[in-house]
Short mmCIF file of C-alpha atoms in Angstrom, two decimals:
data_model
loop_
_atom_site.label_atom_id
_atom_site.label_comp_id
_atom_site.label_asym_id
_atom_site.label_seq_id
_atom_site.Cartn_x
_atom_site.Cartn_y
_atom_site.Cartn_z
CA MET G 1 -46.30 -30.96 -8.61
CA PRO G 2 -44.17 -34.01 -9.02
CA LEU G 3 -42.31 -33.83 -12.20
CA ARG G 4 -43.46 -36.25 -15.20
CA ARG G 5 -40.99 -38.46 -16.39
CA THR G 6 -40.15 -38.14 -19.92
CA SER G 7 -39.08 -40.80 -22.30
CA ILE G 8 -35.36 -40.46 -23.83
CA VAL G 9 -37.20 -40.57 -27.16
CA ALA G 10 -39.63 -37.34 -26.39
CA LEU G 11 -36.50 -35.78 -24.94
CA THR G 12 -34.67 -36.38 -28.11
CA ALA G 13 -37.56 -34.92 -30.56
CA LEU G 14 -37.73 -31.80 -27.87
CA ALA G 15 -34.08 -31.35 -28.71
CA LEU G 16 -34.06 -31.93 -32.12
CA ALA G 17 -36.99 -29.26 -32.33
CA GLY G 18 -35.13 -26.69 -30.43
CA ALA G 19 -37.00 -27.10 -27.36
CA THR G 20 -35.46 -27.35 -23.97
CA THR G 21 -35.75 -28.61 -20.73
CA GLY G 22 -34.91 -26.08 -18.58
CA PRO G 23 -35.16 -21.86 -18.45
CA ALA G 24 -34.81 -20.02 -21.77
CA THR G 25 -30.74 -19.58 -22.70
CA ALA G 26 -29.72 -15.64 -22.25
CA ALA G 27 -29.14 -14.35 -26.10
CA LYS G 28 -25.88 -14.13 -26.39
CA ALA G 29 -24.45 -9.86 -25.73
CA ALA G 30 -24.46 -7.74 -28.94
CA THR G 31 -20.94 -6.26 -29.91
CA TYR G 32 -21.33 -2.87 -32.05
CA TYR G 33 -18.53 -1.47 -34.44
CA LEU G 34 -16.96 2.22 -34.58
CA ASP G 35 -15.46 3.73 -37.81
CA CYS G 36 -14.93 7.06 -37.62
CA GLU G 37 -13.69 7.34 -41.48
CA LYS G 38 -16.08 4.57 -43.17
CA GLY G 39 -18.38 3.74 -40.99
CA ASP G 40 -22.27 4.87 -41.60
CA ASP G 41 -24.92 6.03 -38.41
CA SER G 42 -27.85 4.13 -40.22
CA ALA G 43 -25.99 0.84 -40.56
CA ALA G 44 -27.19 -1.84 -37.81
CA GLY G 45 -23.45 -1.14 -35.92
CA THR G 46 -23.02 -5.09 -35.58
CA THR G 47 -19.98 -6.00 -37.74
CA GLY G 48 -17.23 -4.74 -39.00
CA GLY G 49 -18.85 -4.15 -42.19
CA THR G 50 -22.09 -2.33 -41.15
CA ALA G 51 -20.04 -0.45 -38.06
CA TRP G 52 -20.94 3.44 -37.29
CA ARG G 53 -19.36 6.44 -38.10
CA SER G 54 -19.64 8.86 -35.07
CA LEU G 55 -19.02 9.19 -31.67
CA GLU G 56 -22.39 10.50 -31.11
CA LYS G 57 -24.46 7.44 -32.74
CA ALA G 58 -22.14 4.95 -30.48
CA GLY G 59 -22.78 7.01 -27.36
CA ALA G 60 -26.47 7.20 -28.11
CA HIS G 61 -26.87 3.48 -27.53
CA THR G 62 -27.57 2.18 -23.43
CA TYR G 63 -24.71 -0.57 -23.51
CA ALA G 64 -26.00 -3.67 -21.58
CA PRO G 65 -24.20 -6.37 -19.35
CA GLY G 66 -21.64 -8.26 -21.92
CA GLU G 67 -21.60 -5.62 -24.62
CA LYS G 68 -18.96 -4.33 -26.73
CA LEU G 69 -18.05 -1.35 -28.31
CA LEU G 70 -15.24 -1.98 -30.73
CA LEU G 71 -13.24 1.03 -32.71
CA LYS G 72 -11.06 0.34 -35.30
CA ARG G 73 -7.39 0.40 -35.24
CA GLY G 74 -5.93 3.27 -37.21
CA THR G 75 -8.76 5.76 -37.18
CA SER G 76 -9.33 9.21 -35.33
CA CYS G 77 -12.64 10.35 -33.93
CA THR G 78 -13.31 13.81 -32.69
CA GLY G 79 -15.65 14.53 -30.02
CA VAL G 80 -16.32 12.79 -27.13
CA LEU G 81 -17.18 9.30 -26.50
CA ALA G 82 -20.29 9.59 -23.58
CA PRO G 83 -21.88 5.92 -23.18
CA LYS G 84 -24.97 4.95 -20.93
CA GLY G 85 -25.64 2.28 -19.69
CA ALA G 86 -23.86 -0.24 -17.23
CA GLY G 87 -22.34 -3.91 -16.69
CA ALA G 88 -23.32 -6.69 -13.87
CA ALA G 89 -20.86 -8.68 -11.94
CA GLY G 90 -18.56 -11.21 -14.75
CA ALA G 91 -20.50 -9.46 -17.28
CA PRO G 92 -18.71 -5.62 -17.59
CA VAL G 93 -19.35 -3.63 -20.81
CA LEU G 94 -16.06 -3.79 -23.16
CA ILE G 95 -14.69 -0.95 -25.27
CA ASP G 96 -11.87 -1.84 -27.28
CA ALA G 97 -10.13 -2.13 -30.43
CA TYR G 98 -10.90 -3.90 -33.72
CA GLY G 99 -8.85 -4.40 -36.71
CA SER G 100 -4.99 -4.78 -37.45
CA LYS G 101 -2.65 -4.77 -34.55
CA ARG G 102 -0.17 -3.37 -36.37
CA ALA G 103 -2.01 -0.15 -37.05
CA ALA G 104 -2.17 2.61 -34.75
CA LYS G 105 -4.77 2.45 -31.38
CA PRO G 106 -8.15 4.06 -32.50
CA ARG G 107 -8.13 7.97 -31.21
CA ILE G 108 -10.60 10.08 -29.77
CA GLU G 109 -9.46 14.22 -30.14
CA ALA G 110 -11.80 16.00 -27.76
CA ASN G 111 -10.60 19.40 -28.66
CA GLY G 112 -11.44 21.04 -25.66
CA ALA G 113 -14.44 19.51 -24.59
CA ARG G 114 -14.75 17.84 -20.60
CA ALA G 115 -13.03 14.67 -21.46
CA ALA G 116 -12.58 12.53 -24.88
CA LEU G 117 -14.32 9.53 -23.05
CA HIS G 118 -16.47 10.38 -20.23
CA LEU G 119 -18.96 7.96 -17.83
CA VAL G 120 -21.07 9.29 -15.64
CA ASN G 121 -23.02 7.50 -12.76
CA THR G 122 -22.04 4.00 -13.72
CA GLU G 123 -20.18 0.50 -13.53
CA GLN G 124 -18.83 -2.50 -14.46
CA TRP G 125 -17.10 -1.10 -17.71
CA GLU G 126 -13.56 -2.34 -19.13
CA ILE G 127 -11.83 0.07 -21.42
CA LYS G 128 -9.01 -0.78 -23.14
CA ASN G 129 -6.54 0.00 -26.63
CA LEU G 130 -7.70 3.70 -26.54
CA ASP G 131 -5.52 6.56 -27.54
CA LEU G 132 -7.25 9.55 -26.07
CA SER G 133 -6.49 13.38 -26.35
CA ASN G 134 -8.32 16.41 -25.68
CA THR G 135 -6.49 19.88 -27.03
CA GLY G 136 -8.44 23.08 -26.67
CA PRO G 137 -7.78 26.86 -26.87
CA ALA G 138 -5.24 27.29 -23.85
CA THR G 139 -7.34 28.24 -20.91
CA THR G 140 -7.36 28.69 -16.91
CA THR G 141 -11.04 27.43 -16.27
CA ASP G 142 -11.83 24.85 -18.24
CA ARG G 143 -11.51 21.31 -16.75
CA ARG G 144 -10.47 18.85 -19.48
CA ALA G 145 -9.53 15.24 -19.24
CA GLY G 146 -8.36 12.47 -21.52
CA LEU G 147 -10.51 10.06 -19.69
CA LEU G 148 -13.19 10.63 -16.62
CA VAL G 149 -15.25 8.35 -14.42
CA GLN G 150 -17.68 10.77 -12.46
CA LEU G 151 -20.26 9.36 -9.64
CA THR G 152 -22.55 12.00 -8.19
CA ASP G 153 -24.58 10.68 -5.03
CA TYR G 154 -24.32 7.48 -6.40
CA GLY G 155 -23.70 4.81 -4.49
CA THR G 156 -20.94 1.80 -4.67
CA ALA G 157 -20.07 1.61 -8.22
CA ASP G 158 -18.00 -1.77 -8.99
CA HIS G 159 -15.67 -3.03 -10.95
CA PHE G 160 -13.81 -0.66 -13.33
CA LEU G 161 -10.63 -1.81 -15.81
CA VAL G 162 -8.47 0.46 -17.85
CA ASP G 163 -5.86 -1.41 -19.69
CA GLY G 164 -3.48 -0.08 -22.14
CA VAL G 165 -5.17 3.15 -22.59
CA ASP G 166 -3.03 6.31 -23.98
CA VAL G 167 -3.67 9.91 -23.10
CA HIS G 168 -2.00 12.90 -24.13
CA ASP G 169 -1.86 16.63 -25.06
CA VAL G 170 -4.76 17.46 -22.94
CA ASN G 171 -4.12 21.09 -21.63
CA GLY G 172 -6.83 21.76 -18.98
CA ALA G 173 -6.93 24.55 -16.46
CA ASP G 174 -4.80 24.29 -13.42
CA PHE G 175 -7.83 22.69 -10.65
CA LYS G 176 -6.75 20.24 -8.38
CA ASP G 177 -9.35 18.19 -6.26
CA PRO G 178 -12.06 17.25 -5.98
CA ASP G 179 -12.40 17.72 -9.90
CA PRO G 180 -9.36 17.88 -11.54
CA SER G 181 -8.41 18.07 -15.05
CA GLY G 182 -6.21 15.36 -16.29
CA GLY G 183 -5.05 12.50 -18.16
CA ILE G 184 -7.02 9.18 -16.18
CA LEU G 185 -9.22 10.49 -13.51
CA PHE G 186 -12.05 8.72 -11.58
CA VAL G 187 -14.22 11.07 -9.58
CA VAL G 188 -16.08 11.07 -6.64
CA GLN G 189 -18.95 13.85 -5.91
CA GLY G 190 -21.54 14.82 -4.40
CA ASP G 191 -23.00 15.04 -0.59
CA THR G 192 -26.30 12.76 -0.40
CA THR G 193 -25.67 9.23 -1.08
CA PRO G 194 -22.22 8.23 0.09
CA THR G 195 -20.74 7.16 -3.18
CA ARG G 196 -17.55 5.26 -3.74
CA PHE G 197 -15.41 2.87 -6.16
CA ASN G 198 -15.30 -0.57 -5.33
CA GLY G 199 -12.60 -2.57 -7.68
CA LEU G 200 -10.45 -0.07 -9.60
CA ARG G 201 -7.56 -1.26 -11.75
CA VAL G 202 -5.73 1.21 -14.21
CA GLU G 203 -2.82 -0.94 -15.34
CA ASP G 204 -0.12 -0.76 -18.66
CA SER G 205 -1.25 2.66 -19.66
CA THR G 206 0.33 5.77 -20.59
CA VAL G 207 0.01 9.71 -19.69
CA ARG G 208 1.70 12.66 -21.45
CA ARG G 209 1.96 15.77 -21.51
CA VAL G 210 -0.88 16.19 -19.73
CA ASP G 211 -2.42 18.90 -17.29
CA ARG G 212 -2.74 18.95 -14.58
CA THR G 213 -2.97 15.24 -13.12
CA GLY G 214 -2.04 12.13 -14.56
CA ILE G 215 -3.70 9.43 -13.12
CA GLY G 216 -5.52 9.99 -10.00
CA THR G 217 -8.94 9.19 -7.90
CA MET G 218 -10.44 11.77 -5.94
CA SER G 219 -13.72 12.29 -3.88
CA THR G 220 -15.68 14.20 -1.42
CA TRP G 221 -16.29 11.48 0.82
CA GLY G 222 -14.24 10.20 3.82
CA SER G 223 -11.15 11.36 5.81
CA GLY G 224 -9.39 8.43 6.05
CA THR G 225 -9.77 7.74 9.79
CA ASP G 226 -11.09 4.32 10.97
CA ALA G 227 -14.59 5.67 11.59
CA ASP G 228 -15.04 6.60 8.08
CA ALA G 229 -13.46 3.87 6.30
CA GLU G 230 -16.48 2.36 4.70
CA LEU G 231 -16.64 5.64 2.73
CA LEU G 232 -13.09 5.30 0.69
CA ALA G 233 -12.38 3.56 -2.26
CA SER G 234 -11.78 0.16 -2.34
CA GLY G 235 -9.85 -2.66 -4.39
CA VAL G 236 -7.71 0.20 -5.95
CA GLU G 237 -4.75 -0.78 -8.37
CA PHE G 238 -2.48 1.23 -10.16
CA VAL G 239 -0.21 -1.00 -11.95
CA ARG G 240 2.92 -0.35 -14.44
CA ASN G 241 1.64 2.58 -15.81
CA LYS G 242 3.75 5.45 -17.11
CA ALA G 243 3.32 9.01 -16.50
CA TYR G 244 5.55 11.89 -18.58
CA ASP G 245 5.36 15.45 -18.58
CA ILE G 246 2.81 16.00 -16.19
CA GLY G 247 1.51 19.60 -15.27
CA GLY G 248 1.16 18.70 -11.46
CA ASP G 249 0.55 15.36 -9.53
CA GLY G 250 2.13 12.27 -11.39
CA ILE G 251 -0.25 9.47 -9.67
CA VAL G 252 -2.14 10.12 -6.91
CA ILE G 253 -4.82 8.27 -4.98
CA HIS G 254 -7.38 10.08 -2.81
CA GLU G 255 -9.56 8.63 0.14
CA THR G 256 -8.87 5.05 -0.43
CA ARG G 257 -8.40 1.67 1.59
CA LYS G 258 -5.55 -0.98 1.10
CA ALA G 259 -4.95 0.51 -2.62
CA ARG G 260 -1.48 -0.78 -4.29
CA VAL G 261 0.48 1.39 -6.81
CA GLU G 262 3.47 -0.67 -8.02
CA HIS G 263 5.72 -1.06 -10.80
CA ASN G 264 4.87 2.28 -12.23
CA TYR G 265 7.07 5.19 -13.96
CA VAL G 266 6.96 8.78 -13.51
CA ASP G 267 9.07 10.95 -15.39
CA GLY G 268 8.58 14.85 -15.18
CA PHE G 269 5.92 16.15 -12.95
CA ASN G 270 4.92 19.96 -11.37
CA MET G 271 5.92 21.06 -14.90
CA ARG G 272 3.19 23.62 -15.09
CA SER G 273 1.09 23.99 -11.96
CA ALA G 274 1.04 26.78 -9.64
CA GLY G 275 -0.21 24.03 -7.02
CA TYR G 276 1.69 21.96 -4.56
CA ASN G 277 2.41 18.46 -6.51
CA ALA G 278 4.01 15.12 -6.08
CA GLY G 279 5.10 12.31 -7.87
CA ILE G 280 3.45 9.47 -6.07
CA TRP G 281 1.43 10.17 -2.96
CA ALA G 282 -2.17 9.99 -1.40
CA TRP G 283 -4.34 12.22 0.62
CA GLU G 284 -6.78 10.85 3.53
CA SER G 285 -6.20 6.95 2.74
CA GLN G 286 -5.60 3.67 4.78
CA ASP G 287 -3.09 0.68 4.22
CA ALA G 288 -1.71 1.90 1.00
CA LEU G 289 1.15 -0.06 -0.51
CA TYR G 290 3.44 1.87 -2.75
CA GLN G 291 6.15 -0.74 -4.44
CA TYR G 292 8.45 -0.69 -7.53
CA ASN G 293 7.67 2.61 -8.96
CA GLU G 294 10.42 5.08 -9.86
CA VAL G 295 9.89 8.44 -9.64
CA THR G 296 12.46 11.19 -11.72
CA GLY G 297 12.38 14.69 -13.50
CA GLY G 298 10.07 16.35 -10.44
CA HIS G 299 10.08 20.38 -11.42
CA GLY G 300 10.34 23.21 -8.79
CA THR G 301 10.80 23.19 -5.20
CA ARG G 302 7.25 23.81 -3.97
CA ASP G 303 7.24 20.63 -3.07
CA SER G 304 7.75 18.49 -6.20
CA MET G 305 9.14 15.53 -4.19
CA ALA G 306 8.86 12.36 -5.60
CA TYR G 307 6.78 10.48 -2.52
CA ASP G 308 4.56 12.08 0.17
CA ILE G 309 3.30 11.15 3.29
CA ASP G 310 0.31 13.40 3.50
CA GLY G 311 -2.88 14.66 5.39
CA GLY G 312 -4.77 12.15 6.77
CA ASN G 313 -2.37 8.98 5.73
CA VAL G 314 -2.80 6.40 8.19
CA ARG G 315 -0.62 2.77 7.85
CA ASN G 316 0.74 4.06 4.34
CA THR G 317 3.68 2.00 3.51
CA TYR G 318 6.65 2.86 0.44
CA ARG G 319 9.26 0.32 -0.09
CA TYR G 320 11.58 -0.88 -2.91
CA ASN G 321 10.62 2.61 -4.51
CA TYR G 322 13.58 4.20 -6.33
CA SER G 323 13.70 7.98 -6.68
CA HIS G 324 16.00 9.96 -8.28
CA ASP G 325 17.07 13.47 -10.23
CA ASN G 326 13.68 15.35 -8.49
CA GLU G 327 14.36 19.20 -7.89
CA GLY G 328 11.70 18.86 -4.90
CA GLY G 329 13.52 15.79 -3.15
CA PHE G 330 12.85 12.10 -2.41
CA LEU G 331 10.13 12.38 0.36
CA LEU G 332 7.78 14.92 2.33
CA VAL G 333 6.30 14.09 5.26
CA CYS G 334 3.37 17.05 5.76
CA ASN G 335 0.24 16.13 7.31
CA GLY G 336 -2.47 18.41 7.08
CA GLU G 337 -4.28 20.29 9.58
CA GLY G 338 -7.03 18.70 11.42
CA LYS G 339 -5.66 15.16 9.90
CA VAL G 340 -4.39 12.11 11.67
CA SER G 341 -1.50 10.66 9.57
CA ASP G 342 -0.40 8.29 11.71
CA GLY G 343 1.27 4.43 11.37
CA ASN G 344 3.00 5.40 8.26
CA ARG G 345 6.24 3.30 7.15
CA ILE G 346 8.80 4.21 4.76
CA HIS G 347 11.73 1.75 4.33
CA ASP G 348 14.33 -0.22 1.92
CA ASN G 349 13.73 2.56 -0.84
CA ILE G 350 16.58 4.29 -2.73
CA SER G 351 17.13 8.27 -3.52
CA VAL G 352 20.14 8.83 -5.42
CA ASN G 353 21.24 12.57 -6.51
CA ASP G 354 17.26 14.25 -5.45
CA ARG G 355 17.70 18.09 -4.50
CA ASN G 356 15.22 20.73 -2.78
CA THR G 357 17.48 24.08 -2.57
CA ALA G 358 14.46 26.08 -1.17
CA SER G 359 13.93 26.24 2.79
CA PRO G 360 12.47 24.47 4.77
CA TYR G 361 12.60 21.65 2.12
CA ALA G 362 15.44 19.35 1.82
CA VAL G 363 15.90 15.74 0.15
CA ILE G 364 13.60 14.21 2.93
CA SER G 365 11.44 17.22 4.17
CA VAL G 366 9.34 17.33 7.58
CA VAL G 367 6.85 20.26 6.88
CA CYS G 368 3.17 21.32 7.59
CA GLY G 369 1.62 19.83 10.96
CA ALA G 370 2.60 17.00 13.59
CA ALA G 371 2.34 12.99 12.29
CA THR G 372 2.45 10.11 14.87
CA ASP G 373 4.40 7.35 14.56
CA THR G 374 5.94 7.88 11.18
CA GLN G 375 9.33 5.63 11.00
CA VAL G 376 11.52 6.13 8.30
CA TYR G 377 14.25 3.23 8.16
CA ARG G 378 16.67 1.02 5.88
CA ASN G 379 16.58 3.54 3.10
CA THR G 380 19.65 4.87 1.50
CA VAL G 381 19.74 8.31 0.05
CA VAL G 382 22.55 10.01 -1.53
CA THR G 383 22.85 13.27 -3.60
CA ASP G 384 25.33 15.06 -5.63
CA ARG G 385 24.48 18.40 -4.62
CA ALA G 386 25.62 20.61 -1.65
CA ASP G 387 23.21 23.41 -1.93
CA THR G 388 20.43 20.90 -0.19
CA ALA G 389 20.05 19.58 2.87
CA LEU G 390 19.49 15.92 3.26
CA VAL G 391 16.86 16.50 5.79
CA SER G 392 15.22 19.08 7.70
CA ASN G 393 12.22 19.85 9.46
CA ASN G 394 10.74 23.64 10.32
CA GLY G 395 9.04 21.61 13.64
CA PRO G 396 6.44 18.49 13.41
CA THR G 397 7.16 15.69 15.39
CA GLY G 398 6.40 12.11 14.85
CA VAL G 399 9.12 11.00 12.80
CA THR G 400 11.72 8.67 13.67
CA PHE G 401 14.75 7.96 11.13
CA ARG G 402 16.33 5.07 11.95
CA ASP G 403 19.13 2.24 10.13
CA ASN G 404 19.45 4.56 7.34
CA VAL G 405 22.35 5.46 4.96
CA PHE G 406 23.09 9.09 4.48
CA VAL G 407 25.88 10.23 2.03
CA GLY G 408 26.16 14.07 1.42
CA ALA G 409 27.64 15.45 -1.67
CA PRO G 410 31.28 15.08 -2.07
CA GLY G 411 33.55 17.88 -0.75
CA ALA G 412 31.42 20.21 0.95
CA GLY G 413 28.85 17.83 1.96
CA SER G 414 25.27 18.18 2.80
CA PRO G 415 23.88 19.64 5.98
CA ILE G 416 20.82 17.60 8.08
CA LYS G 417 18.60 20.32 9.58
CA ASP G 418 16.17 18.43 12.06
CA THR G 419 16.05 19.08 15.68
CA VAL G 420 12.81 17.71 16.26
CA SER G 421 12.72 14.46 14.63
CA THR G 422 14.11 11.05 16.41
CA PHE G 423 17.39 9.60 14.79
CA SER G 424 18.90 6.42 15.63
CA ASN G 425 21.37 3.97 14.25
CA ASN G 426 21.99 5.67 10.84
CA LEU G 427 25.39 6.22 8.81
CA TYR G 428 26.38 9.60 8.36
CA TRP G 429 28.98 10.43 5.16
CA ARG G 430 30.03 13.86 4.46
CA THR G 431 26.74 14.85 6.73
CA SER G 432 26.30 14.70 10.20
CA GLN G 433 23.67 14.48 12.48
CA PRO G 434 24.91 14.96 16.53
CA ARG G 435 21.87 14.20 18.10
CA ASP G 436 21.83 10.25 17.03
CA THR G 437 23.97 9.12 19.96
CA SER G 438 24.45 5.90 18.14
CA ALA G 439 25.76 6.98 14.44
CA VAL G 440 27.70 5.70 12.28
CA ASN G 441 30.19 8.31 10.89
CA ALA G 442 32.14 6.25 8.27
CA ASP G 443 32.26 5.85 4.57
CA PRO G 444 29.62 3.36 3.53
CA GLN G 445 31.75 2.09 0.64
CA PHE G 446 29.34 1.55 -1.93
CA VAL G 447 30.52 -0.04 -4.98
CA SER G 448 30.75 3.49 -6.67
CA THR G 449 32.14 6.54 -5.30
CA ALA G 450 29.72 8.29 -7.81
CA PRO G 451 26.48 6.85 -7.45
CA GLY G 452 23.87 7.03 -10.59
CA SER G 453 21.80 4.34 -10.25
CA PRO G 454 20.09 1.85 -7.65
CA GLY G 455 23.05 -0.38 -8.38
CA ASP G 456 26.06 2.13 -7.73
CA ILE G 457 24.76 2.23 -3.82
CA ARG G 458 25.36 -1.81 -3.14
CA LEU G 459 27.92 -1.92 0.05
CA LYS G 460 31.28 -3.53 -1.04
CA PRO G 461 32.13 -6.71 1.75
CA GLY G 462 33.91 -4.51 4.40
CA SER G 463 31.43 -1.79 4.77
CA PRO G 464 30.88 -0.43 8.03
CA ALA G 465 26.99 -0.46 7.24
CA ARG G 466 26.59 -4.44 7.84
CA GLY G 467 25.10 -6.36 10.12
CA ILE G 468 24.67 -3.67 12.68
CA GLY G 469 20.85 -2.80 11.97
CA THR G 470 17.49 -3.18 14.00
CA ALA G 471 15.07 -6.56 12.95
CA VAL G 472 11.97 -5.41 11.82
CA ASP G 473 8.60 -7.11 12.05
CA ASP G 474 6.77 -5.56 9.64
CA GLY G 475 6.69 -8.71 7.31
CA THR G 476 9.02 -7.50 4.60
CA VAL G 477 11.52 -10.30 4.10
CA ARG G 478 14.08 -9.12 1.00
CA ASP G 479 15.29 -6.12 0.10
CA TYR G 480 15.18 -3.81 -3.29
CA PHE G 481 17.07 -5.99 -5.27
CA GLY G 482 15.43 -9.26 -3.84
CA ASN G 483 18.18 -10.49 -1.30
CA PRO G 484 17.01 -11.96 1.53
CA ILE G 485 17.15 -9.41 4.72
CA PRO G 486 19.37 -10.78 7.56
CA ASP G 487 19.27 -10.73 11.36
CA PRO G 488 20.39 -8.48 11.86
CA PRO G 489 20.43 -6.54 8.75
CA ASN G 490 22.21 -3.48 7.09
CA LEU G 491 22.31 -0.17 7.33
CA GLY G 492 20.49 1.34 4.07
CA ALA G 493 18.74 -0.46 1.24
CA ASP G 494 21.35 -3.17 0.34
CA GLN G 495 21.08 -6.44 2.50
CA GLY G 496 22.70 -8.42 0.09
CA SER G 497 25.76 -10.66 1.71
#
């Protein structure tokens, strides 16, 4: 049926009357307010003056796409915020703060519950500017978290953003994956419906005094192999976060593909756990990129390495990372039994004064099962400890060390205990590797004779490490310091002229 022509006068009259000539305009999404000190659960909750009072009231509402829940700054709530509902593409549900920005972030203390903020089988949420804690009686059985997002036989859940959230004082039991205690956790469970996250970003957030995982994803789906790629979480990004005094793992991604973990800082991990833990690492993940991270303060010698190539890791890359003063060392290469760990790269990183004095570990430890095509190159590794090995290997194959700079402790030096891996064209000072037929055995001539920071391992103009490396077509064109990588490159992490 053809549209009738409508006169300008008629259109003007319709407009003045509030009518439209097209589809009805969607109603504006509602905003709700929560003030746990002065609010009233019998109020509407739709303005700051009619704010709700309790977490139970705020959690009883089912949130629609685009709706907001705002918590008042400077207030503290006790209990669990467990809201229902979901957002939609382009219209996520937002939880945020309101009030004077000079006031503290709104706090939720869960008092030993499963989580302070708990989302279950949902998607399209953004969570910002909260302070979460969860301290209960000492426990060896209760799982606890600050922020916990759980999916069980859900399918694909899209878009989660965590921004500016501070989690602290979570004393959960020492349970690891797939359902751990921790600070900021995204957990996939179930076994009937393939389930994963798609689009998950945690940024500018802090976890402190947390047991046992600081920030992480876990899943019961996927194995990290190419055949299972569609079961792995995608769009995972952990950026500019800080983790302090973590009971177990600092930042860990499980069952992901193409994740990015960058510009994070971890200080103190494996502080209270009886398990094996690392600062930043992955399990069963493909094509993860870790860069510009700093890890220090790893406690203990049962792992406690800053970084880790572990079971089921395929084509993971560590570059531009800094590790220092970790009791467990700089790097672990440890493929899991029955897993494929292939095509991983560790290059252009700096390790200063890491150590691991427990056999068979070292600053760099190759243990567990064999890997395939793991290449460690253009790194600078220096320690001031004579009681640690720089590299150790208790049998696994598949690792190549090339174009690195290894510097042992002053005086007695630090050994390399690896008769299995391939060594080629590395520089050795106060240590040695007779199996490296193209070794450079010389002082690298750092700008500092006692390195204690990344800048201290820069090379003096006359360094024997200059201009004798191997060009690598890996897409990396600059070094840790931002210098262009020359052709041929220098040995180690400093490529400056």
